């Protein structure tokens, strides 16, 4: 993440805390990807979230959030971190309750490969199923198109 982006996240967090009953939290969700072996048929075996428990499938990975919280998704290569890149390009509402300001969140030119969203809606127990889309680059060469994982977010007050 660039310094400018980190300052933006900090500033957004401070502003959001002024209007909420709890201080918002920044959740840094990091996707570890074996960029040397990932294919469209082995995404669940080669891409996992940091902090994801043993035996928990990607589709069952759940993050608990509150309104006002900021979520930042990034990806890293576990096989060649100095050469390969994991670019999170989009978060898309797939089902359940909507908790973001819009259905689709994307990376930006200022921060390619990083997607950020603020929880603006939701009541206790709301659950959103979303699709996280990412690209893998081995050096400068994109590998096998776009990959998808479908985790969840749950609102707890």
mmCIF file of N, CA and C in Angstrom, residues 8 20 42 48 53 66 70 72 76 80 84 95 98 101 105 109 111 113 120 154:
data_model
loop_
_atom_site.group_PDB
_atom_site.id
_atom_site.type_symbol
_atom_site.label_atom_id
_atom_site.label_comp_id
_atom_site.label_asym_id
_atom_site.label_seq_id
_atom_site.Cartn_x
_atom_site.Cartn_y
_atom_site.Cartn_z
ATOM 1 N N UNK A 8 -5.053 8.114 3.516
ATOM 2 C CA UNK A 8 -6.473 8.192 3.166
ATOM 3 C C UNK A 8 -7.302 7.276 4.070
ATOM 4 N N UNK A 20 -20.276 7.510 14.544
ATOM 5 C CA UNK A 20 -20.694 6.191 14.976
ATOM 6 C C UNK A 20 -20.583 6.078 16.485
ATOM 7 N N UNK A 42 -7.772 -25.213 -8.968
ATOM 8 C CA UNK A 42 -7.213 -25.446 -7.630
ATOM 9 C C UNK A 42 -7.176 -24.177 -6.761
ATOM 10 N N UNK A 48 -5.597 -18.678 0.102
ATOM 11 C CA UNK A 48 -6.237 -18.689 1.425
ATOM 12 C C UNK A 48 -6.020 -17.349 2.102
ATOM 13 N N UNK A 53 -8.816 -20.364 9.478
ATOM 14 C CA UNK A 53 -8.560 -21.568 10.252
ATOM 15 C C UNK A 53 -8.340 -22.802 9.396
ATOM 16 N N UNK A 66 -18.680 -4.207 11.827
ATOM 17 C CA UNK A 66 -19.704 -3.303 12.351
ATOM 18 C C UNK A 66 -19.877 -2.152 11.368
ATOM 19 N N UNK A 70 -13.913 -0.178 8.075
ATOM 20 C CA UNK A 70 -13.288 -0.104 6.755
ATOM 21 C C UNK A 70 -12.594 -1.434 6.505
ATOM 22 N N UNK A 72 -10.001 -3.460 3.882
ATOM 23 C CA UNK A 72 -9.015 -3.299 2.827
ATOM 24 C C UNK A 72 -8.548 -4.687 2.422
ATOM 25 N N UNK A 76 -1.014 -11.271 -1.724
ATOM 26 C CA UNK A 76 0.435 -11.453 -1.774
ATOM 27 C C UNK A 76 0.755 -12.837 -2.327
ATOM 28 N N UNK A 80 6.618 -16.473 -4.788
ATOM 29 C CA UNK A 80 7.633 -15.569 -5.346
ATOM 30 C C UNK A 80 7.257 -14.125 -5.012
ATOM 31 N N UNK A 84 6.283 -12.011 -8.224
ATOM 32 C CA UNK A 84 4.887 -12.171 -8.632
ATOM 33 C C UNK A 84 3.977 -11.208 -7.875
ATOM 34 N N UNK A 95 -24.937 -12.208 -2.668
ATOM 35 C CA UNK A 95 -26.210 -12.615 -2.088
ATOM 36 C C UNK A 95 -26.310 -12.209 -0.632
ATOM 37 N N UNK A 98 -27.046 -6.529 1.848
ATOM 38 C CA UNK A 98 -26.067 -5.576 1.322
ATOM 39 C C UNK A 98 -25.569 -4.711 2.473
ATOM 40 N N UNK A 101 -21.728 0.565 0.487
ATOM 41 C CA UNK A 101 -22.391 1.699 -0.152
ATOM 42 C C UNK A 101 -22.846 1.386 -1.572
ATOM 43 N N UNK A 105 -17.297 -3.058 -5.561
ATOM 44 C CA UNK A 105 -16.155 -2.251 -5.134
ATOM 45 C C UNK A 105 -14.977 -2.658 -6.008
ATOM 46 N N UNK A 109 -6.880 3.374 -9.906
ATOM 47 C CA UNK A 109 -5.587 3.668 -10.546
ATOM 48 C C UNK A 109 -4.544 4.061 -9.516
ATOM 49 N N UNK A 111 -4.345 2.982 -6.492
ATOM 50 C CA UNK A 111 -3.972 1.793 -5.715
ATOM 51 C C UNK A 111 -4.413 0.529 -6.438
ATOM 52 N N UNK A 113 -4.827 -3.181 -7.491
ATOM 53 C CA UNK A 113 -4.678 -4.429 -6.754
ATOM 54 C C UNK A 113 -5.143 -4.368 -5.320
ATOM 55 N N UNK A 120 -21.521 0.503 5.381
ATOM 56 C CA UNK A 120 -22.421 1.638 5.560
ATOM 57 C C UNK A 120 -23.835 1.217 5.936
ATOM 58 N N UNK A 154 -20.244 -10.785 8.150
ATOM 59 C CA UNK A 154 -21.370 -10.796 9.084
ATOM 60 C C UNK A 154 -21.306 -9.571 9.957
#
